[in-house]
Structure formats: C-alpha cells, structure tokens
mmCIF file of C-alpha atoms and ligand atoms in Angstrom:
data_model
loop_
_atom_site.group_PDB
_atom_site.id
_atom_site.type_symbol
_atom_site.label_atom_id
_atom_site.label_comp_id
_atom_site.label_asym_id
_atom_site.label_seq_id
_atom_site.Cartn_x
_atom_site.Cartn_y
_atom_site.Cartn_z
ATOM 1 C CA UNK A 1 5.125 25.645 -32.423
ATOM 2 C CA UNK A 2 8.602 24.687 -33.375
ATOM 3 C CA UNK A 3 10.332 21.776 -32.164
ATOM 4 C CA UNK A 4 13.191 24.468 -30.212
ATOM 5 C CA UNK A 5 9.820 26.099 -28.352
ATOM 6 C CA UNK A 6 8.293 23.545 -26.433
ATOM 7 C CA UNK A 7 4.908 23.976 -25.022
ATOM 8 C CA UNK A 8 4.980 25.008 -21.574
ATOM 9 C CA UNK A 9 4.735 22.934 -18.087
ATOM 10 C CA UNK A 10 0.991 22.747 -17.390
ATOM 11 C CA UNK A 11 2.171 22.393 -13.481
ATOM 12 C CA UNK A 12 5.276 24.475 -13.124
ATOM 13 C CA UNK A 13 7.163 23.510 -10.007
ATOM 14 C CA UNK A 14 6.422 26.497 -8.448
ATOM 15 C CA UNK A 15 3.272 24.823 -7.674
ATOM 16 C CA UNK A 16 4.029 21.653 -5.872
ATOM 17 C CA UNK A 17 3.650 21.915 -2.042
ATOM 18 C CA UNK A 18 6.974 21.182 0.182
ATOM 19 C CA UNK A 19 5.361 17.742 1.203
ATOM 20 C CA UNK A 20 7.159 15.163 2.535
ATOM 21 C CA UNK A 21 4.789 12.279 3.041
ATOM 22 C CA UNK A 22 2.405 10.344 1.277
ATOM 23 C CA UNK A 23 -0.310 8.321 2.906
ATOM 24 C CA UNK A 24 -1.558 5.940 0.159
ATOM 25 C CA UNK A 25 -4.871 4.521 1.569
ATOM 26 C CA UNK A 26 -6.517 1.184 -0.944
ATOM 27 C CA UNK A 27 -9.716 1.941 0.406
ATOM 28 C CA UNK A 28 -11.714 5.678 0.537
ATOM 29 C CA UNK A 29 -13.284 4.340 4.275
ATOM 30 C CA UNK A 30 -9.261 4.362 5.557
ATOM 31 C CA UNK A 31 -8.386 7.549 4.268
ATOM 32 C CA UNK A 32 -11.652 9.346 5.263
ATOM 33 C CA UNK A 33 -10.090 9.015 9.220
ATOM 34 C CA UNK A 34 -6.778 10.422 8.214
ATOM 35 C CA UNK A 35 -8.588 13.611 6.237
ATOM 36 C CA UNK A 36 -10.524 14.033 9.603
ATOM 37 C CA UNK A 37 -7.013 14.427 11.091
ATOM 38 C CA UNK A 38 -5.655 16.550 8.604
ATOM 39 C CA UNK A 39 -4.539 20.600 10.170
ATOM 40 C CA UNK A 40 -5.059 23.564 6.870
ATOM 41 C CA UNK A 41 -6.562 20.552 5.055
ATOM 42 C CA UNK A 42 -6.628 21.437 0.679
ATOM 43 C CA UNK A 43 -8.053 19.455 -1.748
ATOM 44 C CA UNK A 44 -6.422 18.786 -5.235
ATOM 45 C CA UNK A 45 -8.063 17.087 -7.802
ATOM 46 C CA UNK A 46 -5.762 15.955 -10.240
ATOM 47 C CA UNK A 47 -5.872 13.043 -13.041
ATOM 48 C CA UNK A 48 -9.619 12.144 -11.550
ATOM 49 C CA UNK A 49 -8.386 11.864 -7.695
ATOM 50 C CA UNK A 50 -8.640 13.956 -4.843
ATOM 51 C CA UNK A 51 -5.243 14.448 -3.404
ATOM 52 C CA UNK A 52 -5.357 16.024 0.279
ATOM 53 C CA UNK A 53 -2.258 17.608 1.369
ATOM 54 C CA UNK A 54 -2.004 19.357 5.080
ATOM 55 C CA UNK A 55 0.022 18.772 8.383
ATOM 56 C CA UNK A 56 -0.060 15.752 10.141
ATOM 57 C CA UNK A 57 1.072 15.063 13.366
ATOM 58 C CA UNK A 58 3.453 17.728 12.619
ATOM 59 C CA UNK A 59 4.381 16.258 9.174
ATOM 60 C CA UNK A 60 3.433 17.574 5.960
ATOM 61 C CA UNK A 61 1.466 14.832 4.152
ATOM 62 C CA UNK A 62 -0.682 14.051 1.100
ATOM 63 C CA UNK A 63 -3.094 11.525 1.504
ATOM 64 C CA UNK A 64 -4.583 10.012 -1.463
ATOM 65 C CA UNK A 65 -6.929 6.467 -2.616
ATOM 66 C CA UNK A 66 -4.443 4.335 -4.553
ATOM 67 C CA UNK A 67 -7.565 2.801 -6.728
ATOM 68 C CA UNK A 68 -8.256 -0.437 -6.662
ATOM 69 C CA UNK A 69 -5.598 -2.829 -8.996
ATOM 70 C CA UNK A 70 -1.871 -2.377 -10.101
ATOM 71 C CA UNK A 71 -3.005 0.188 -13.137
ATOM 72 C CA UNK A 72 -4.752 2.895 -10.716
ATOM 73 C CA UNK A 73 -2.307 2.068 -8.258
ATOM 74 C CA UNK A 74 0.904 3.379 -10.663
ATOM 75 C CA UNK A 75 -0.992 5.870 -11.858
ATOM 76 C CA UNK A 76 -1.797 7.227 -8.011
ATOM 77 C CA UNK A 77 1.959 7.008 -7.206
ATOM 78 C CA UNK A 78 3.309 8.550 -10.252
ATOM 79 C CA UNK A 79 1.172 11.663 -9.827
ATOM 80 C CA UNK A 80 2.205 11.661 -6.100
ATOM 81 C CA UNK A 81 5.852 12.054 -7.375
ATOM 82 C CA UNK A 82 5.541 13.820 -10.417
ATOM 83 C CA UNK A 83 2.731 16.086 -9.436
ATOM 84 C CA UNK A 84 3.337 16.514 -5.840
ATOM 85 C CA UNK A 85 6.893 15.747 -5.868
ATOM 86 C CA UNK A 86 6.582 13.258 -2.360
ATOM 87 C CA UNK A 87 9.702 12.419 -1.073
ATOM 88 C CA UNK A 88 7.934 8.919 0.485
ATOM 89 C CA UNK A 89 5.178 7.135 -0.175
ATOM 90 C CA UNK A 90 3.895 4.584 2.519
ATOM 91 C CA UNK A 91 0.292 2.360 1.975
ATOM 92 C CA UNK A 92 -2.414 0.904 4.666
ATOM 93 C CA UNK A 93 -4.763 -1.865 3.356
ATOM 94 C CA UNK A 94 -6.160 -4.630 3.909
ATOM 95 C CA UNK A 95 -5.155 -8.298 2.352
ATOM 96 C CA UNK A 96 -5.809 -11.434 2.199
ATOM 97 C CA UNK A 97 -3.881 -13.986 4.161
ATOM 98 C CA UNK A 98 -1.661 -17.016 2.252
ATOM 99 C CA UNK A 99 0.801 -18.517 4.822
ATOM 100 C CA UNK A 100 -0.595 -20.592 7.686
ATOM 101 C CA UNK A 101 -0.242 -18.697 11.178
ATOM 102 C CA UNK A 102 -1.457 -15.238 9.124
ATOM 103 C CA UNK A 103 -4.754 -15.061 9.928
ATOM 104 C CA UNK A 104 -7.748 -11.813 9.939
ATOM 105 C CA UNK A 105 -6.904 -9.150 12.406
ATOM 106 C CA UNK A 106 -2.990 -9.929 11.794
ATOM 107 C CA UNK A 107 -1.096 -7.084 10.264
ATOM 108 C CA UNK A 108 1.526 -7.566 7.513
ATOM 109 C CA UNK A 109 4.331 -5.423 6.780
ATOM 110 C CA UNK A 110 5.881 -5.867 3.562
ATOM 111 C CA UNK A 111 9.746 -6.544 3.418
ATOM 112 C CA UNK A 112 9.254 -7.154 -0.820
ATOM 113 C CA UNK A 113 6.640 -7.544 -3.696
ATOM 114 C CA UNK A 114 6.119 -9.912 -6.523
ATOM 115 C CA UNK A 115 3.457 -9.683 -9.051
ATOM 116 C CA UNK A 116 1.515 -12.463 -8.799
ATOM 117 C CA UNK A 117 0.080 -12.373 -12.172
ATOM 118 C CA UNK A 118 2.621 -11.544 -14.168
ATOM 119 C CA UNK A 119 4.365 -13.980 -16.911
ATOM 120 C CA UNK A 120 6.900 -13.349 -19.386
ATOM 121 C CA UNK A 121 7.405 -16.652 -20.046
ATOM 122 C CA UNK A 122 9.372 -17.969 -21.498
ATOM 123 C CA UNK A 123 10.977 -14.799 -22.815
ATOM 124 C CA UNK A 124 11.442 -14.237 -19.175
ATOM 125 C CA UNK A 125 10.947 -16.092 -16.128
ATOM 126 C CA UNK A 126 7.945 -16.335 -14.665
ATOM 127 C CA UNK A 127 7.446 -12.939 -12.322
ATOM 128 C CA UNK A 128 10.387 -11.372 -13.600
ATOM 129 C CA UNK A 129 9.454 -7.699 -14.282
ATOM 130 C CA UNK A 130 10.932 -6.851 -17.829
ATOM 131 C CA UNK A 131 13.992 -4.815 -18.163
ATOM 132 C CA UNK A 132 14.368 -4.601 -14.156
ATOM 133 C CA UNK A 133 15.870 -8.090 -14.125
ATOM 134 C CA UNK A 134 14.163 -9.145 -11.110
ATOM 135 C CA UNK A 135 10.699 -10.273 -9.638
ATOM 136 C CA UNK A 136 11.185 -8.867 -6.173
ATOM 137 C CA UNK A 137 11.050 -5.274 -5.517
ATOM 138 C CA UNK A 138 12.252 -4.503 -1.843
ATOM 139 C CA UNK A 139 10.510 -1.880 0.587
ATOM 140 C CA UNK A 140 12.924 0.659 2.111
ATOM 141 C CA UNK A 141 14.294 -0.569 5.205
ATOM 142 C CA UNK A 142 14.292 2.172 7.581
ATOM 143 C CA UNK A 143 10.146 3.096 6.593
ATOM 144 C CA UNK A 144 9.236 0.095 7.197
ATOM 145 C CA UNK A 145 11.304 -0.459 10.909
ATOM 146 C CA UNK A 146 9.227 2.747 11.504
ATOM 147 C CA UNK A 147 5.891 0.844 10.231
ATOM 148 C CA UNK A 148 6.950 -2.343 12.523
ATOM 149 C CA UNK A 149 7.970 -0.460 15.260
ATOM 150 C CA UNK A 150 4.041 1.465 15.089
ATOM 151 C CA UNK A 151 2.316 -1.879 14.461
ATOM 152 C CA UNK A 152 3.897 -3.661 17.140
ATOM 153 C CA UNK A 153 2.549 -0.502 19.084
ATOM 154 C CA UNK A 154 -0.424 -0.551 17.542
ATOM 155 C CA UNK A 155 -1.998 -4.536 18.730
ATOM 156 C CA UNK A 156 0.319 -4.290 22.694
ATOM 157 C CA UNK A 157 -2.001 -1.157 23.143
ATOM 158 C CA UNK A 158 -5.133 -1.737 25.294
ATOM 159 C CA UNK A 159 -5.381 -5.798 24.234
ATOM 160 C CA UNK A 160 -8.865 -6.196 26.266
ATOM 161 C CA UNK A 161 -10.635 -4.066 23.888
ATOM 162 C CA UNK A 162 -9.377 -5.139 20.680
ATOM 163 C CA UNK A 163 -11.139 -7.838 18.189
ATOM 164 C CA UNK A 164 -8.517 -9.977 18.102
ATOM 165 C CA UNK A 165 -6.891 -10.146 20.945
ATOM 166 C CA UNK A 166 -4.125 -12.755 19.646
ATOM 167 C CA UNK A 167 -3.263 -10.430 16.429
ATOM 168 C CA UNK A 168 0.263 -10.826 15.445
ATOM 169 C CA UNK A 169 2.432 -8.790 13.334
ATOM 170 C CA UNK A 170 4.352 -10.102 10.390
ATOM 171 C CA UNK A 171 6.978 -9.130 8.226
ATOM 172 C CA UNK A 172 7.734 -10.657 4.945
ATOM 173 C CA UNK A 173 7.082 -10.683 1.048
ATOM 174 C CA UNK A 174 3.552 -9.523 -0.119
ATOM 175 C CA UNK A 175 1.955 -10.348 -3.287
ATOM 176 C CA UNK A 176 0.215 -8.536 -5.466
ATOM 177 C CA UNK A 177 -1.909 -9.142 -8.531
ATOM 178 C CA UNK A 178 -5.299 -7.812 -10.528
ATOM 179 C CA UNK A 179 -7.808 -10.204 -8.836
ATOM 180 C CA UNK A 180 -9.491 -11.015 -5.480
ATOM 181 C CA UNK A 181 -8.302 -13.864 -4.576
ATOM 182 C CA UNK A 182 -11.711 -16.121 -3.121
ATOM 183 C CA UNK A 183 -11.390 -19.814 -2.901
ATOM 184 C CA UNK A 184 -9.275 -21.832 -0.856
ATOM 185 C CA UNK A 185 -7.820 -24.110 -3.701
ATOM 186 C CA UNK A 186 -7.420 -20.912 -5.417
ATOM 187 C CA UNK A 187 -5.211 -19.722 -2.644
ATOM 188 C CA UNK A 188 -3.280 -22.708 -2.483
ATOM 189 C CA UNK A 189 -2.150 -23.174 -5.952
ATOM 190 C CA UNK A 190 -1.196 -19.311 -5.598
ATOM 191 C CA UNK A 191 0.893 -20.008 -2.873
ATOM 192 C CA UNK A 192 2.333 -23.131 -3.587
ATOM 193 C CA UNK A 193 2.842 -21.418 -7.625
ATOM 194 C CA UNK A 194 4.511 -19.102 -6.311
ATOM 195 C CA UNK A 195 7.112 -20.756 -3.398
ATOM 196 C CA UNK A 196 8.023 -23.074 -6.279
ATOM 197 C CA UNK A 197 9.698 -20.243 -7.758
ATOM 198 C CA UNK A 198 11.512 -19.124 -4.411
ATOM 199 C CA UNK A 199 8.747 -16.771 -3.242
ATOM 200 C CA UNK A 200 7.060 -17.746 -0.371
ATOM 201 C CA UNK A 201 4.225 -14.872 0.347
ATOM 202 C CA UNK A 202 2.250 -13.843 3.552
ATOM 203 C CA UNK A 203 -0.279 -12.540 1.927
ATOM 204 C CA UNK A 204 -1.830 -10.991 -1.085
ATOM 205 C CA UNK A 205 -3.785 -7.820 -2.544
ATOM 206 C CA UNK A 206 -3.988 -6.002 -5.485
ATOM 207 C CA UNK A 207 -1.468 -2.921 -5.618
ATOM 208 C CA UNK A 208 1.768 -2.880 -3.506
ATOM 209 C CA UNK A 209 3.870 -4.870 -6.349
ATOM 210 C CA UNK A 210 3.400 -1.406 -8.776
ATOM 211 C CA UNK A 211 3.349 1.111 -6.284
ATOM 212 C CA UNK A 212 7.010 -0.669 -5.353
ATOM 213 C CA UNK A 213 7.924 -0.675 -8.934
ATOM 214 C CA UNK A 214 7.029 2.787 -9.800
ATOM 215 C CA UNK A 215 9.184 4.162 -6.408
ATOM 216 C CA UNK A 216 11.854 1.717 -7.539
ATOM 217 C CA UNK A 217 12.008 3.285 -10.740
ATOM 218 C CA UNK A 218 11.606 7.282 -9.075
ATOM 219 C CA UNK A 219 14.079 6.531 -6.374
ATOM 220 C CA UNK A 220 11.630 7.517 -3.772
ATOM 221 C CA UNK A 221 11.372 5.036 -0.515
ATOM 222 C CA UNK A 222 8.377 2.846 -0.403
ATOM 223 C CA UNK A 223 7.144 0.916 2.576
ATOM 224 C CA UNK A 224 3.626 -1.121 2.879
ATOM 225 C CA UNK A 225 1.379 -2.082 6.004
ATOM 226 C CA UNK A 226 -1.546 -4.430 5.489
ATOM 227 C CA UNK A 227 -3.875 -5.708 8.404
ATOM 228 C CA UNK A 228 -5.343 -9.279 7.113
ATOM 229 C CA UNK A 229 -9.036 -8.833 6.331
ATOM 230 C CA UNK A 230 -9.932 -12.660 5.182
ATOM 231 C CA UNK A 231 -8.021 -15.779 4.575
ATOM 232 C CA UNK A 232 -8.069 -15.473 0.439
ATOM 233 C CA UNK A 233 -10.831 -18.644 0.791
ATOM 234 C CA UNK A 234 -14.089 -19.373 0.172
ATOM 235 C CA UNK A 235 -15.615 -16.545 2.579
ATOM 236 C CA UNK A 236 -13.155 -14.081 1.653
ATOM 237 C CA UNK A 237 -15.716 -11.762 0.488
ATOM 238 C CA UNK A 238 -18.021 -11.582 3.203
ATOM 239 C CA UNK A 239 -14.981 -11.584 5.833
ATOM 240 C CA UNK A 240 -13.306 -8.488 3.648
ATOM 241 C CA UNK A 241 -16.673 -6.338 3.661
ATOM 242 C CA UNK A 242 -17.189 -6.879 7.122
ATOM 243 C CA UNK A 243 -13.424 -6.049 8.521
ATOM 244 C CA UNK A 244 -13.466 -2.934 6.183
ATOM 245 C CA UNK A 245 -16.605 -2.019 7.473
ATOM 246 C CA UNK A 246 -15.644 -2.553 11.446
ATOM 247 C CA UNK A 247 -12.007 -2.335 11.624
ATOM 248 C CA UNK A 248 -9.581 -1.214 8.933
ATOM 249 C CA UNK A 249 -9.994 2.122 8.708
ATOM 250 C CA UNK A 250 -9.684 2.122 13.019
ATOM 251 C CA UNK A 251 -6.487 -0.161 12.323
ATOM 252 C CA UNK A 252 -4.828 2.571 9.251
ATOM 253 C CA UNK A 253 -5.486 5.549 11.313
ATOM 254 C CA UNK A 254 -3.762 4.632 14.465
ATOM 255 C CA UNK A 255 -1.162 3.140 12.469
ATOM 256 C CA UNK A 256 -0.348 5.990 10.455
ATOM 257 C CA UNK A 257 -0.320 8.573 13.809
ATOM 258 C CA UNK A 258 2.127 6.269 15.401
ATOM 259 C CA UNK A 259 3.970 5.899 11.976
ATOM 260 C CA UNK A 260 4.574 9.897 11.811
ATOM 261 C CA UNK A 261 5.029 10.500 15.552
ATOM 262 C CA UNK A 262 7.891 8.005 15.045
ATOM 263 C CA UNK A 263 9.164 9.359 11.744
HETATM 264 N N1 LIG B 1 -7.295 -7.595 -0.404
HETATM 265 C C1 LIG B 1 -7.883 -8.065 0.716
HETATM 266 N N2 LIG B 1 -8.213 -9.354 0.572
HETATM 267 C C2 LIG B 1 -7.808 -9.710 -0.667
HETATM 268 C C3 LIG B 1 -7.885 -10.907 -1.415
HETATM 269 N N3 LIG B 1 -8.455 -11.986 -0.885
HETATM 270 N N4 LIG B 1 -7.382 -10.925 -2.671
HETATM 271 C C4 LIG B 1 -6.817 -9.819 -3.194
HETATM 272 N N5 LIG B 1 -6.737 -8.647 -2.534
HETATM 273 C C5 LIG B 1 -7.217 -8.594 -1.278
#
C-alpha cells in the first residue's frame, strides 16, 4: 500500500466504551473483589490483559492488573487510554513503608512520584526523567482529595474490628522503582539516597512513578492509594504475602466503593 493509503485502525473508535474510570489494581487478589462488584460485567482481552469494563457504583469503570514493575505498568495505562480511551486512571496497592511513623496497615496516598531507580547521571540529574525536566510527577489534586476523603472513611469505620486499630492515613511523595525492596539497610540508604536529593518518600513500590508519567504525558488525571503491607526490611516478604493474603484486597475494595460514591 502506498504511503497516501494508510492501513486501517485495527480498533476504530467506534469501539471504545464511554468509560470514565479506571481502577488499576497491582495485584489480581485486589481486583478479583471489584470484578465481583462489577453490574453487565465484559471482558476484553487486549495486549495479553483482561480489561473488565461495567458499572460501578453507578460509574462506568474498567478495572484492569497494572503488572507487576514500571514496564507492565506503562504498558497497562497506555492501553487504558489509547484502547479504552479512560478519562482517569486511579491505583490500589500495597507498599512498602520508608518514613518512620508509616507503618503495615497504614494507607498512603500519593501527592507525587519519583523513580527510584532511575539515573541519568551525569547527563542529567539523578531522578530527573529525560526530556520532562523534572523527577517529580504530581497526582491530580482533586482525585486524590476524593481518595483521602474515602481512606480517612475507610480506617474511622467500625475501628473494633479492624487489624490495626491505630492505622493512619498519609499523604505524601511515593516512590517507585523495579525491585522489592527487603532489607532494612537497604531501605535506609534508599531513603536517605533519595532525601539527599530533596525527596523525602513515605513509601515505596514498583509502578506508580510510570503510570504518573504516562497520564502526565496523555493529560489524563492520575491519583494513587497504597495501604502499607511491610516495612521494606528484613521480613518484608513474609509480612507482604501475608497482608495480601488477609487484608489488601478487603482494604482496595472498600476503598474504591467509597472512592466512586464520592466521585
Ligand atoms: N510493594 C509492597 N512492598 C514493597 C516493597 N517492600 N518494595 C517494593 N514494592 C513493594
């Protein structure tokens, strides 16, 4: 075919769903209590996910598994923009605590995200994402009040019953990177790394920095809610299975209803 007759749109507009919405879940075990949710559920599966778009407390949503890391985390988002055409994107997860005072049970809500792991240098400075002139890529303000507001919500409700009953919520900058962070000195050289260079992080996981970098660069609001699974150290493995396994799914569902009843 000539360069004047190009090949057609393999996914013509005409077949994107008016969605609003998406629910990025890190983990398949969070998103599985969402699905359950889910009114007219459909299944997509598109660029080897399963995208599931349907009504929500009233709110037309896709829900989809961001993948584990930055790559399958920017490749999740784009194809929630491109392919779906989302208008926002927010993420539940679990991460690992850095400050002092942020400890498991705690939920995080990101107010900005640095990469962790990545370095320029000294054709840039350290963190600085390339041609974006900055390291820090900001969630949208008025998502995340809304993700506060529902976390807040979230730990005052029925305090007896809940694991940890002195849970606080947090807001500041979240760091991402492509490794589980598990040892204490580890940790602490991350941390003190990265306030050295005027970032001084709650917490860490592995995706929110691209997610926020591929909405910065689409123009679509992004805002992030992590509840702290493990403290980053030594037993950070065993405390991360075990939270996933007991509470962060529980922790992302109710989240997310009080998120879209609010929206
Ligand atoms: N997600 C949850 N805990 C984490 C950790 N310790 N490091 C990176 N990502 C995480």
């Amino acid at each position: 075919m000539s360069p004047t007759h190009p090949s057609p749109d393999p996914t013509p507009p005409t077949d994107k769903p008016h969605v609003a919405t998406a629910i990025l879940s890190a983990l398949a075990e969070e998103q599985h209590g969402l699905i359950e949710l889910l009114h007219q559920p459909r299944k997509v599966r598109h660029a080897g996910r399963d995208f599931w778009h349907g009504a929500l407390h009233g709110q037309l949503v896709v829900l989809a598994v961001s993948g584990i890391g930055k790559v399958a985390a920017a490749t999740t988002t784009a194809a929630l923009i491109e392919r779906f055409g989302v208008q926002r994107i927010v993420f539940t997860g679990v991460a690992g605590g850095l400050a002092e005072g942020v400890q498991v049970g705690d939920v995080v809500v990101a107010s900005a995200f640095v990469q962790h792991d990545l370095d320029v240098s000294p054709i840039f400075p350290r963190y600085q994402v390339p041609h974006h002139g900055k390291s820090r890529f900001a969630s949208d303000d008025a998502l995340t009040a809304l993700l506060l507001q529902a976390s807040r919500d979230m730990l005052a409700q029925a305090s007896e019953a809940r694991p940890f009953p002195r849970a606080r919520v947090h807001q500041g900058l979240v760091v991402s990177g492509d490794r589980f962070v598990s040892g204490a000195e580890e940790s602490a050289t991350l941390r003190a790394t990265l306030e050295a260079a005027g970032h001084a992080a709650l917490a860490v996981e592995m995706e929110g920095a691209a997610v926020a970098q591929v909405c910065h660069d689409y123009h679509v609001p992004f805002a992030s809610v992590r509840t702290i699974s493990d403290r980053a150290d030594d037993s950070a493995h065993v405390d991360f299975t075990r939270f996933v396994e007991a509470v962060a799914s529980r922790y992302a569902r109710n989240i997310v209803e009080r998120f879209l009843g609010l929206l």
